[in-house]
Coordinates of C-alpha atoms in Angstrom, one line a residue:
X18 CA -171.6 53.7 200.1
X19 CA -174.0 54.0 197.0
X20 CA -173.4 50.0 196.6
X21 CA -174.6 49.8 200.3
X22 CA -177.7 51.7 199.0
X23 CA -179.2 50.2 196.9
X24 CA -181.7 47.5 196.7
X25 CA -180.8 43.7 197.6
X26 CA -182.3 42.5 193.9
X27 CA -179.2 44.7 192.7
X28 CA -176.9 41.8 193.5
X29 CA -178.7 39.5 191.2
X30 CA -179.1 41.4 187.9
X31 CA -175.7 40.0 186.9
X32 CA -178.0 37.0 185.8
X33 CA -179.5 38.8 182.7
X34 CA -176.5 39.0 181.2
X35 CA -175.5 35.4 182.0
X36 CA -178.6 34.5 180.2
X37 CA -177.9 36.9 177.1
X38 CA -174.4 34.9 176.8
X39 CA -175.7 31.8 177.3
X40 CA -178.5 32.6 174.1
X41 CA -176.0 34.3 172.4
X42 CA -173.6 31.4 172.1
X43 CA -177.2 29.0 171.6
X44 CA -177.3 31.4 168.7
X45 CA -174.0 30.9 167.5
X46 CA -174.6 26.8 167.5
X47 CA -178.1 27.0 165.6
X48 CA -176.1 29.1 162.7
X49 CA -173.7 26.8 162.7
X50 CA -175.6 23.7 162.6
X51 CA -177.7 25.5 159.7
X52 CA -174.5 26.3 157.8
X53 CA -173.3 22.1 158.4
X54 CA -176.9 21.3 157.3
X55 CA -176.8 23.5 153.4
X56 CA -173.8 21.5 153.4
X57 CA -174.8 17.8 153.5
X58 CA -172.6 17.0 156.7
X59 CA -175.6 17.2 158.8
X60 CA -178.8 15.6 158.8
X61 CA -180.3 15.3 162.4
X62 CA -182.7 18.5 162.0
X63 CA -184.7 20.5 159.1
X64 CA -184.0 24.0 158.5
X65 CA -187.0 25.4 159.7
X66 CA -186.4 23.9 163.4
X67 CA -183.4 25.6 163.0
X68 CA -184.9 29.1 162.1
X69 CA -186.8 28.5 165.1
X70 CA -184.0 27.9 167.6
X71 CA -182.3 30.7 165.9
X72 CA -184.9 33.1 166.7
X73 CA -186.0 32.2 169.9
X74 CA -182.0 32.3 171.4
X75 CA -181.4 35.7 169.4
X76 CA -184.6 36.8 171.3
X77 CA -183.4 35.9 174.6
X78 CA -180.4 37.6 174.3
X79 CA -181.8 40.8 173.3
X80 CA -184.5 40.6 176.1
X81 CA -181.7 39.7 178.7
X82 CA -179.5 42.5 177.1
X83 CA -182.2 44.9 177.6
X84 CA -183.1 43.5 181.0
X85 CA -180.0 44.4 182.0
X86 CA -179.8 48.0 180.9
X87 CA -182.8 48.5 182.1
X88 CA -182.3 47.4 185.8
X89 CA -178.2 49.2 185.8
X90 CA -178.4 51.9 183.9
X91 CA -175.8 53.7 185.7
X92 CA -173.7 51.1 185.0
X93 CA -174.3 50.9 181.8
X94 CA -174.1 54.5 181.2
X95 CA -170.1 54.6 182.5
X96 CA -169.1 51.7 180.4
X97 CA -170.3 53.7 177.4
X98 CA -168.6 57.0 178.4
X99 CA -165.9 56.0 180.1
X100 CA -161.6 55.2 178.8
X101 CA -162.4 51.9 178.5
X102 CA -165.7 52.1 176.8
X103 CA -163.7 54.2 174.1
X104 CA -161.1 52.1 173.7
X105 CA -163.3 48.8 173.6
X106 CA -165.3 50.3 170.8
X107 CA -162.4 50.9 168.7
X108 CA -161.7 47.3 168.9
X109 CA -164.9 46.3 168.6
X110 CA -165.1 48.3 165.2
X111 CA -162.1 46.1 164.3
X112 CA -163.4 43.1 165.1
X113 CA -166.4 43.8 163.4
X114 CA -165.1 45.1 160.3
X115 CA -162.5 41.6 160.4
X116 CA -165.4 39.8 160.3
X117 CA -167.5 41.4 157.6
X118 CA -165.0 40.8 155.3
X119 CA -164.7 37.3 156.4
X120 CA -168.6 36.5 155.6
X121 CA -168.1 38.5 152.4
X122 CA -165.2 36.9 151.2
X123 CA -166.7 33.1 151.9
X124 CA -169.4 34.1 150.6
X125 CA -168.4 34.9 147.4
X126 CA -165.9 31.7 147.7
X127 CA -169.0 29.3 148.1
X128 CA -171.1 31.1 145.4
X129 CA -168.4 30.6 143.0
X130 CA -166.5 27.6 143.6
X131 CA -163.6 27.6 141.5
X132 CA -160.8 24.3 141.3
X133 CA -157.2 25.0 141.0
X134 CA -155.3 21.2 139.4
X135 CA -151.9 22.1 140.7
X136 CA -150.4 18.5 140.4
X137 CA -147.5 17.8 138.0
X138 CA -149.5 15.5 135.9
X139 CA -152.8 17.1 136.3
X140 CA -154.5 13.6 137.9
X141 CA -157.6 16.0 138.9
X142 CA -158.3 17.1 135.7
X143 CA -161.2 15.6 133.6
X144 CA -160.2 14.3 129.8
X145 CA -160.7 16.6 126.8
X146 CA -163.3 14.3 125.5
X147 CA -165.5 14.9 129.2
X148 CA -165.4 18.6 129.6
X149 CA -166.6 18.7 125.9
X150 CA -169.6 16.1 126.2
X151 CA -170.4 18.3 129.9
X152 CA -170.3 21.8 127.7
X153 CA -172.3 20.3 124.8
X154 CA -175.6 18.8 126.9
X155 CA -178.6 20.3 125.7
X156 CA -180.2 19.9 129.2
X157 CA -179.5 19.9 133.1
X158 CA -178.7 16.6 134.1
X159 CA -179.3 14.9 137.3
X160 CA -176.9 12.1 138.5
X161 CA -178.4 10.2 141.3
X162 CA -175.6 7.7 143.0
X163 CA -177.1 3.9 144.5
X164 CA -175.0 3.7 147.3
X165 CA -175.3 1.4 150.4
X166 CA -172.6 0.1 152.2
X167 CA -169.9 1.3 149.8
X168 CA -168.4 4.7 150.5
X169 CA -169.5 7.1 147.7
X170 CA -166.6 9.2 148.9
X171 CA -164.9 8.7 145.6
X172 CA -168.2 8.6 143.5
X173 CA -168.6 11.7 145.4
X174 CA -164.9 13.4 144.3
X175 CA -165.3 12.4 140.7
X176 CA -169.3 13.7 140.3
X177 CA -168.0 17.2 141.9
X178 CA -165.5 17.8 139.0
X179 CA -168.4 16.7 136.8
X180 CA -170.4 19.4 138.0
X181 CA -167.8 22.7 138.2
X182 CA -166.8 21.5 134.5
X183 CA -170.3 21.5 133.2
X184 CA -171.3 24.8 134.2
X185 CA -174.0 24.8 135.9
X186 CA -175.7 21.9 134.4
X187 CA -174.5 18.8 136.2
X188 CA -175.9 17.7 139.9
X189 CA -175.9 14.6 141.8
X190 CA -177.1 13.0 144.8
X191 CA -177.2 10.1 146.4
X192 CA -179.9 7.4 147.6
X193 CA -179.6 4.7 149.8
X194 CA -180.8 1.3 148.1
X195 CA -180.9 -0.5 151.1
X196 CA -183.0 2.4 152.8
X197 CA -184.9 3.1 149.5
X198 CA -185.5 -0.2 148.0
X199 CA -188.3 1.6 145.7
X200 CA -186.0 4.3 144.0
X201 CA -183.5 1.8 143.1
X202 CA -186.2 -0.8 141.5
X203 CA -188.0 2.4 139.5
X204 CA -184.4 3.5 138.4
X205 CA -183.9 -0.3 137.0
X206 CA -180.7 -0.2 139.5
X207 CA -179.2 -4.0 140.0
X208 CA -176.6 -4.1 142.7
X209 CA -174.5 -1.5 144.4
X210 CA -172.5 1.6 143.1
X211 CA -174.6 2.6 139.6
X212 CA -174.9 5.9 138.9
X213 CA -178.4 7.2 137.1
X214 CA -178.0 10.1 134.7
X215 CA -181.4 11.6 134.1
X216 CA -181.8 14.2 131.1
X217 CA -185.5 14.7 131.2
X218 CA -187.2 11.9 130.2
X219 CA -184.0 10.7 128.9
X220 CA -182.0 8.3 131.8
X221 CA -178.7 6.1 131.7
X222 CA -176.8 4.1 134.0
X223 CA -173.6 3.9 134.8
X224 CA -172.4 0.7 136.1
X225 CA -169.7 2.3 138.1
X226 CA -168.1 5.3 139.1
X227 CA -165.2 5.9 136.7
X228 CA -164.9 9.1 134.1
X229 CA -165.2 6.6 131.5
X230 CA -168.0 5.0 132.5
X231 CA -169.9 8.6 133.3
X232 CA -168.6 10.3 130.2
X233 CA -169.9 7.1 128.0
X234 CA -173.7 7.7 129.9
X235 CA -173.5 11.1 129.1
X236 CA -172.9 10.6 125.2
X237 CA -175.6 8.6 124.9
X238 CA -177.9 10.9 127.0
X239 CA -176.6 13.4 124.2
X240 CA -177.3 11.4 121.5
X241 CA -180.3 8.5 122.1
X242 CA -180.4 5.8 119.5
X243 CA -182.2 2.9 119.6
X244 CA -180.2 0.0 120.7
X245 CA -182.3 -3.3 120.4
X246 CA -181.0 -7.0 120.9
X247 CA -183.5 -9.6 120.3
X248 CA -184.7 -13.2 123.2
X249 CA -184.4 -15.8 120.7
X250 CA -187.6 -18.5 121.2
X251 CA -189.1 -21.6 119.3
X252 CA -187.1 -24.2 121.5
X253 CA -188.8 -23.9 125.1
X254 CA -186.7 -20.6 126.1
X255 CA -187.8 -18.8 129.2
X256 CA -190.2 -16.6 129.2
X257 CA -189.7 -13.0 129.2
X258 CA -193.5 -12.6 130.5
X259 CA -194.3 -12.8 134.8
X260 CA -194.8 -16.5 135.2
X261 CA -193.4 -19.2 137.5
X262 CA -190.0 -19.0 135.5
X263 CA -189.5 -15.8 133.0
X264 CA -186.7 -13.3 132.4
X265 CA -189.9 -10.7 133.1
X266 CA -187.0 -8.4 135.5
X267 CA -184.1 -8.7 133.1
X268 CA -186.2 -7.6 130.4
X269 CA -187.3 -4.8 132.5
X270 CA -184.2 -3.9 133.5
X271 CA -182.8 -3.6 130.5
X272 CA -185.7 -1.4 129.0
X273 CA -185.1 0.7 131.7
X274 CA -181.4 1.2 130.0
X275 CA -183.4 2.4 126.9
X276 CA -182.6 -1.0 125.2
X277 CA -185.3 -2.2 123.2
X278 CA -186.5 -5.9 124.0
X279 CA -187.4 -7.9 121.0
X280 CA -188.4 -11.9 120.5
X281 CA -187.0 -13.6 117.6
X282 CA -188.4 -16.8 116.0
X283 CA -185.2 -17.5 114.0
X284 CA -187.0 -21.1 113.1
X285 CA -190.2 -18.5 111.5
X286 CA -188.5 -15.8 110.1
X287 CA -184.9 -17.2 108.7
X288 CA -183.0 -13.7 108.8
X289 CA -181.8 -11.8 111.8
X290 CA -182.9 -8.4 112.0
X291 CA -181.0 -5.5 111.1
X292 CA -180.6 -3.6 113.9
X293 CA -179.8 -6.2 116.6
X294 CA -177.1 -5.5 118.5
X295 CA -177.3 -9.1 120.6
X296 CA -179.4 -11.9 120.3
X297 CA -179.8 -13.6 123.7
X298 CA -180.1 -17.2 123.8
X299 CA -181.7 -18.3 127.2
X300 CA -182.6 -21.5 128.3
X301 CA -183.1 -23.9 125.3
X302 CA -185.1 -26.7 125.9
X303 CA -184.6 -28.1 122.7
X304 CA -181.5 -27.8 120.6
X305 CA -180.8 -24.9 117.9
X306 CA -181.1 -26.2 114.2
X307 CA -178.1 -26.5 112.1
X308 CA -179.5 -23.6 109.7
X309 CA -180.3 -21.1 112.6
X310 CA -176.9 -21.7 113.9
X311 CA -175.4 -20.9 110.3
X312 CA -177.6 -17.6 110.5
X313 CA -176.1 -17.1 113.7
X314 CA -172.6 -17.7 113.3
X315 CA -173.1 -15.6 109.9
X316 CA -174.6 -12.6 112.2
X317 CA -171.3 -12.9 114.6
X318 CA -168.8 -13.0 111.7
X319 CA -170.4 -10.1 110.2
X320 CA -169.9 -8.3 113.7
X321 CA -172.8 -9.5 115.5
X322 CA -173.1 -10.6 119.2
X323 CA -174.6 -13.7 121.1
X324 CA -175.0 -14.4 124.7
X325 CA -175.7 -18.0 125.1
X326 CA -177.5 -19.5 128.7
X327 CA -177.5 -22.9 128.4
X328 CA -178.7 -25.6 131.5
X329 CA -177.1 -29.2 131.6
X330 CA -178.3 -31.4 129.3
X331 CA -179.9 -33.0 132.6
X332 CA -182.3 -30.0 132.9
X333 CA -183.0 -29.7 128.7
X334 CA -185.0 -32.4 126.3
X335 CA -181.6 -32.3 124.3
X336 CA -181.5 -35.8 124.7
X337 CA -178.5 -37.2 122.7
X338 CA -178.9 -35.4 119.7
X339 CA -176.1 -32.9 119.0
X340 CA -176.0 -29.0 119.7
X341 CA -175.0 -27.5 116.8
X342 CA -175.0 -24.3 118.3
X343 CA -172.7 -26.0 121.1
X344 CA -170.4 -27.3 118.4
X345 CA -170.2 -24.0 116.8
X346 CA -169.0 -22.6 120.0
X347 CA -166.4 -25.0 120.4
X348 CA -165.1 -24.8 116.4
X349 CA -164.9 -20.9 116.3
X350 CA -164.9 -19.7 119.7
X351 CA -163.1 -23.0 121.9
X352 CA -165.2 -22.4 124.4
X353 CA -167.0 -25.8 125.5
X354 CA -170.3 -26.7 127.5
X355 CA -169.5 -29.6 129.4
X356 CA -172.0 -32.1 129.7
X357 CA -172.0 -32.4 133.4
X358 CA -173.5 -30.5 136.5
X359 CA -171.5 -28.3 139.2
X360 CA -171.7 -29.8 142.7
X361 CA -170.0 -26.8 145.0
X362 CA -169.7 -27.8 148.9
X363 CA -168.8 -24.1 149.4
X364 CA -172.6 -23.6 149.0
X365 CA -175.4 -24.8 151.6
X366 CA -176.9 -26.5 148.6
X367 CA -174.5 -28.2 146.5
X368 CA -176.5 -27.8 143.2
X369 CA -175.8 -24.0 143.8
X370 CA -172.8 -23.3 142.1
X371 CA -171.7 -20.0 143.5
X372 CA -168.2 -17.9 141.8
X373 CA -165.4 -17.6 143.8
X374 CA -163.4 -15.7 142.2
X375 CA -163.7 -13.4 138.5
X376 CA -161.8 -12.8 135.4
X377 CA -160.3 -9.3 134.4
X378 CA -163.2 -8.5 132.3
X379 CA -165.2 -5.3 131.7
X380 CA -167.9 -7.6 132.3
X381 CA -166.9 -8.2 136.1
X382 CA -165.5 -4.4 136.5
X383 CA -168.5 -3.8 139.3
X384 CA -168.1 -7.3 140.7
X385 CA -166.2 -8.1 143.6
X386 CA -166.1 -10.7 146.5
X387 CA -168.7 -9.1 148.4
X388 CA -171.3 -9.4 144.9
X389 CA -171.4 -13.3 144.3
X390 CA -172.6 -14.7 141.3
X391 CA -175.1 -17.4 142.2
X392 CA -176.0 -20.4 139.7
X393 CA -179.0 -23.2 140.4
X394 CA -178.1 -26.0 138.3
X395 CA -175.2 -24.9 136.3
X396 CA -173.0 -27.0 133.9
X397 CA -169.4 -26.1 134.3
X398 CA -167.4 -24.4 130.6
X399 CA -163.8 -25.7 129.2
X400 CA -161.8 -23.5 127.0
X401 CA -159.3 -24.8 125.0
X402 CA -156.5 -23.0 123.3
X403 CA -158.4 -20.1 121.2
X404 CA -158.5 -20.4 117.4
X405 CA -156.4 -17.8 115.8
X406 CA -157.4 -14.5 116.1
X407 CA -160.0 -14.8 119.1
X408 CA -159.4 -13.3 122.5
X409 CA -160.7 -15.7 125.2
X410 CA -161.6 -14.6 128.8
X411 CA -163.1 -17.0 131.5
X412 CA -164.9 -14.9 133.5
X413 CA -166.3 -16.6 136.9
X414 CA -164.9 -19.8 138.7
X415 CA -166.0 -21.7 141.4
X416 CA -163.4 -22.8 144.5
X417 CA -161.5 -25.4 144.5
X418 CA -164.0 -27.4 146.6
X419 CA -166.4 -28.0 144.1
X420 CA -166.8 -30.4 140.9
X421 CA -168.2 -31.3 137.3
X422 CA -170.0 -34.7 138.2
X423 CA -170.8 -36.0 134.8
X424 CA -172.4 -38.9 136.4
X425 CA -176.1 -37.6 136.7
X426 CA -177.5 -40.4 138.9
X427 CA -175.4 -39.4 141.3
X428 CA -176.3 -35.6 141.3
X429 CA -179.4 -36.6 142.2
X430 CA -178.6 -38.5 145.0
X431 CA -178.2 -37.3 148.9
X432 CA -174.8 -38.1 149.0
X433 CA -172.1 -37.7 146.3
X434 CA -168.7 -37.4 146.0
X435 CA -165.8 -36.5 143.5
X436 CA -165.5 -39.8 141.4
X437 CA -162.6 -40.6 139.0
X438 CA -164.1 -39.1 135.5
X439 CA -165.5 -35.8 137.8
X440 CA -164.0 -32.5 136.2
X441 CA -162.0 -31.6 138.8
X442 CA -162.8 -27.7 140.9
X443 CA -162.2 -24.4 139.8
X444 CA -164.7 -24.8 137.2
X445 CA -165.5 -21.9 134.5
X446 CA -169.1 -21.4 135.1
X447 CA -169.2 -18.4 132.2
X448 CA -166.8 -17.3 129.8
X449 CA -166.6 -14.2 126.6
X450 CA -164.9 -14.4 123.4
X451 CA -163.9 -11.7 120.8
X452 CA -163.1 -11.5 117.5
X453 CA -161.1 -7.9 117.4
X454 CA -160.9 -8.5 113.8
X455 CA -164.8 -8.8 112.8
X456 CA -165.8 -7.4 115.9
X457 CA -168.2 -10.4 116.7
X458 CA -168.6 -11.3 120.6
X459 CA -169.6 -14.1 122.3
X460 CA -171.0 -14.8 126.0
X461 CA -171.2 -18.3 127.2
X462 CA -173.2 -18.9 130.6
X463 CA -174.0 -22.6 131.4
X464 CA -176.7 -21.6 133.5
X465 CA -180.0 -19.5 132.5
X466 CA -181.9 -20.0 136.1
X467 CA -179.5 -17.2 137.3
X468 CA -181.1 -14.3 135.1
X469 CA -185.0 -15.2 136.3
X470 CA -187.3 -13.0 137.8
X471 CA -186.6 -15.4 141.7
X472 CA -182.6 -15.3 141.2
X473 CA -182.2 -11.7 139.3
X474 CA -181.7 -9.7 142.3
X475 CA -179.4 -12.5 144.7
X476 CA -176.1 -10.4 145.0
X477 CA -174.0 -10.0 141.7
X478 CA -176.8 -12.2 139.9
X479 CA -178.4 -9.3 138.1
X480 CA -175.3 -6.9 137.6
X481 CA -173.4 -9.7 135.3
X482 CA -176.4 -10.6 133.0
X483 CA -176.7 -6.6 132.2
X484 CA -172.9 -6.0 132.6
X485 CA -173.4 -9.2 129.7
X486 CA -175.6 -7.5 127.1
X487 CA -173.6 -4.4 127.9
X488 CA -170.9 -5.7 126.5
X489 CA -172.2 -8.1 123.8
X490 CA -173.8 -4.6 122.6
X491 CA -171.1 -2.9 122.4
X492 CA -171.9 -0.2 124.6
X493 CA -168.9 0.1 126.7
X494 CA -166.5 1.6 123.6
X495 CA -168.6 4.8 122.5
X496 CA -165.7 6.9 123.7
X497 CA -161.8 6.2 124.7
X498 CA -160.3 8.7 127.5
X499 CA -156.3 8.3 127.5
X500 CA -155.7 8.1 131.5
X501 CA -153.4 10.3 133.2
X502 CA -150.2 8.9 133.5
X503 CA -149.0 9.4 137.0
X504 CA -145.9 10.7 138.0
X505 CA -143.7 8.6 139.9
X506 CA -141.9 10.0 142.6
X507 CA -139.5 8.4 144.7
X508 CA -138.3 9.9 147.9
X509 CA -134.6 10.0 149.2
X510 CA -133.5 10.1 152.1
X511 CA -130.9 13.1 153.3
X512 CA -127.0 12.2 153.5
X513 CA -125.2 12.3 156.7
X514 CA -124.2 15.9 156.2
X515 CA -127.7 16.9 155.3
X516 CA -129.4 15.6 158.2
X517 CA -127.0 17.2 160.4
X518 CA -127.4 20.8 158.9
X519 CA -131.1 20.0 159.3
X520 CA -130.9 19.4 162.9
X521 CA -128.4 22.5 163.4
X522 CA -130.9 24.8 161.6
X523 CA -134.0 23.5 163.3
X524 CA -132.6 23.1 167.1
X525 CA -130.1 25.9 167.4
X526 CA -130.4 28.2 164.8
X527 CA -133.9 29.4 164.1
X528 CA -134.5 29.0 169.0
X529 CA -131.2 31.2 168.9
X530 CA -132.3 33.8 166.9
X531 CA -135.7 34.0 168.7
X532 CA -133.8 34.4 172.0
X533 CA -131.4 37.0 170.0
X534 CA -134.0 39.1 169.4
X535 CA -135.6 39.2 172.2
X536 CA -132.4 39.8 174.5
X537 CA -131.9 42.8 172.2
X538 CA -135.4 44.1 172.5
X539 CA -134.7 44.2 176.4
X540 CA -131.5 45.4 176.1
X541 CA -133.2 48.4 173.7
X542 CA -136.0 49.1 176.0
X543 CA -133.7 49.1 179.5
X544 CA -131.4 52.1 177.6
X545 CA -134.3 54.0 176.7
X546 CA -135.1 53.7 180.5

């Protein structure tokens, strides 16, 4: 009869609490999204749009909570006195105090994150020799990841154990170099997958994401010393200054790896300098003298290194005179400059040699199919059987369908072909050599148009000239982590008998003791009437 009373609008004030639900589960999704936001798995909002949706749907449902009470207040006042008003709070009490401890207890979690290795040969654990550079850095450092269309998944999995080992003083990121063109130029980033560790004013790169690699960066971050290698000039090198034709990007590149970039006039000064780790030969236009290439085979022997770009002799003012620095390379090393020029019919332009496929170097360990290595003008390399005591690794070749045509006229022709005399395709286009004895290294490239300023950046052009000096350097043996070995685990199958207790056990045992016990809870519950 009082529901007959009252006022027609009565029938509609269900719709305040419609809306309160309705804001209250907005609510919900705006703390959500926030919490997917602090957490990198969302990026399609800022916070502070999200503080505002939070606000304005928590509003909402208080004003259509209150609406409510306001227009039923009789209603409102049974719920609260009523059976089930007390019962409903007790569970609400519950459920309230279930979730406090919930917040409280991830909470804490995500404040302090804390990893648990339980494997058998702990494959998640960083080496001995990592945790102890990570506890000894003087400074936070900053790893920033180049990433663009390879997954930094992994990049990401290995920096996170960086950073709960190094207490508090280890954080990455990543950036886009595809998106951010800029940050990756700045960083003096070549190609894809570097990671730049930033100590201060101190930075390294990392030319890939392995603890090796990261833990190497780090020492030197730890302890900078001046690493200098040295162009050498006097015979119509390229330039390292902007011009038509310089190395003005690989030397910036690798100042930006805190090398220090020198000139040397071997012909002027007679004596190689003291603390040069590589001398770079690039691009002779005229040949090396007989007494610079004693100096320079006297600097390898004694544990130097040399990185040798040299064009076909169509491309130089070599003439016929000999190359005694070629010669050398062939006498110690056995690694040969052909005289002849790569035509490649894999490439739009034949004169392009382009690499097919790569050596097992540390050189190439950033290189793969998608990262060509691009050549203008490139003589192809033959290695012979290596003189005693020198470790020999080709590392690029063309494909199959490509040539050394020794026959210049031809190569500069419109139309050429593979003619009897041709060196026959895969060609080496670069190869290393070291002495594990004396320590001296060699890197032969018969190309130097590949390192300038309008090739540097094509594809894997950039990465293998640094990867190069890297190496000639010696900067990729400042530290040794043993790997984990992995424990191999073979499964076997159940016997006969086995599967069949299996089957017992899962289809009538564990059903029959379910319905067991529930027959005897009705059988219990009839006698107790």
């Amino acid at each position: 009869m009082a529901t007959k009373n009252q006022p027609t609008w009565h029938r509609y004030t269900f719709i305040a609490l419609i809306v309160a639900g309705l804001a209250f589960i907005s609510t919900i999704l705006f703390l959500i999204t926030k919490g997917l936001l602090v957490l990198n798995m969302f990026t399609g909002a800022t916070v502070d749009t999200l503080n505002r949706g939070t606000l304005i749907s928590l509003g909402v449902t208080i004003l259509g909570l209150a609406l409510y009470v306001i227009l039923e207040p009789e209603k409102i006042r049974r719920a609260i006195t009523g059976r089930q008003a007390k019962y409903g709070s007790n569970l609400f009490v519950t459920s309230i105090a279930f979730l406090g401890i919930l917040v409280v207890v991830n909470t804490l979690v995500f404040q302090n994150p804390k990893n648990w290795d339980v494997t058998q040969d702990k494959s998640n654990t960083l080496a001995a020799e990592t945790i102890k550079a990570l506890e000894t850095l003087p400074s936070p450092v900053v790893a920033t990841g180049f990433y663009s269309s390879a997954s930094p998944d992994n990049a990401a999995e290995l920096l996170e154990k960086f950073k709960a080992a190094s207490n508090g003083k280890f954080s990455y990121k990543f950036v886009n170099p595809d998106t951010d063109p800029l940050s990756a130029r700045e960083a003096g980033i070549t190609g894809d997958g570097k990671i730049l560790l930033e100590m201060g004013d101190q930075k390294e790169i990392a030319s890939y994401a392995s603890e090796t690699e990261l833990a190497k960066a780090l020492i030197k971050l730890i302890n900078p010393t001046a690493r200098a290698v040295y162009f050498l000039t006097g015979h119509g090198e390229v330039s390292l200054d902007s011009g038509e034709t310089s190395l003005a990007t690989a030397k910036q590149t690798l100042e930006s790896k805190n090398y220090t970039v020198n000139t040397l006039n071997l012909l002027a000064e007679n004596k190689i300098p003291e603390d040069a780790l590589a001398i770079i030969i690039a691009g002779p236009q005229k040949q090396i003298s007989s007494e610079e290439a004693k100096l320079l085979k006297a600097y390898v022997d004694a544990g130097g290194s040399l990185l040798v770009m040299e064009d076909p002799l169509l491309a130089t003012k070599f003439g016929d005179a000999p190359d005694p620095l070629a010669n050398y390379l062939t006498k110690d090393w056995g690694i040969t400059l052909d005289n002849d020029i790569i035509i490649d019919l894999n490439s739009q332009q034949p004169l392009n040699a382009i690499s097919a496929s790569a050596g097992d170097h540390p050189i190439n360990a950033n290189l793969s199919a998608n990262y060509i290595v691009i050549m203008p003008q490139a003589r192809s390399i033959t290695m012979a059987t290596a003189p005693e005591g020198i470790v020999q690794t080709p590392l690029l070749f063309t494909s199959q369908n490509s040539w050394g045509e020794i026959n210049f006229t031809n190569a500069e022709g419109t139309q050429v072909s593979f003619d009897e005399g041709d060196l026959p395709g895969p060609l080496v286009m670069a190869a290393a050599g070291e002495n594990p004895t004396t320590k001296g290294r060699v890197v032969v490239f018969g190309n130097s148009l590949f390192a300038t300023d309008q090739a540097f950046d094509a594809y894997g052009n950039g990465n293998i000239f640094v990867n190069s000096v890297d190496w000639a350097a010696e900067q990729d043996n400042l530290i040794n982590i043993t790997p984990n070995t992995p424990t191999t685990r073979t499964f076997l199958p159940p016997s006969q008998i086995q599967l069949l207790i299996i089957l017992l056990v899962s289809i009538l045992l564990i059903p029959g003791l379910v319905i067991f016990a529930g027959i005897s809870s009705w059988l219990a519950r009839r006698r107790q009437g």
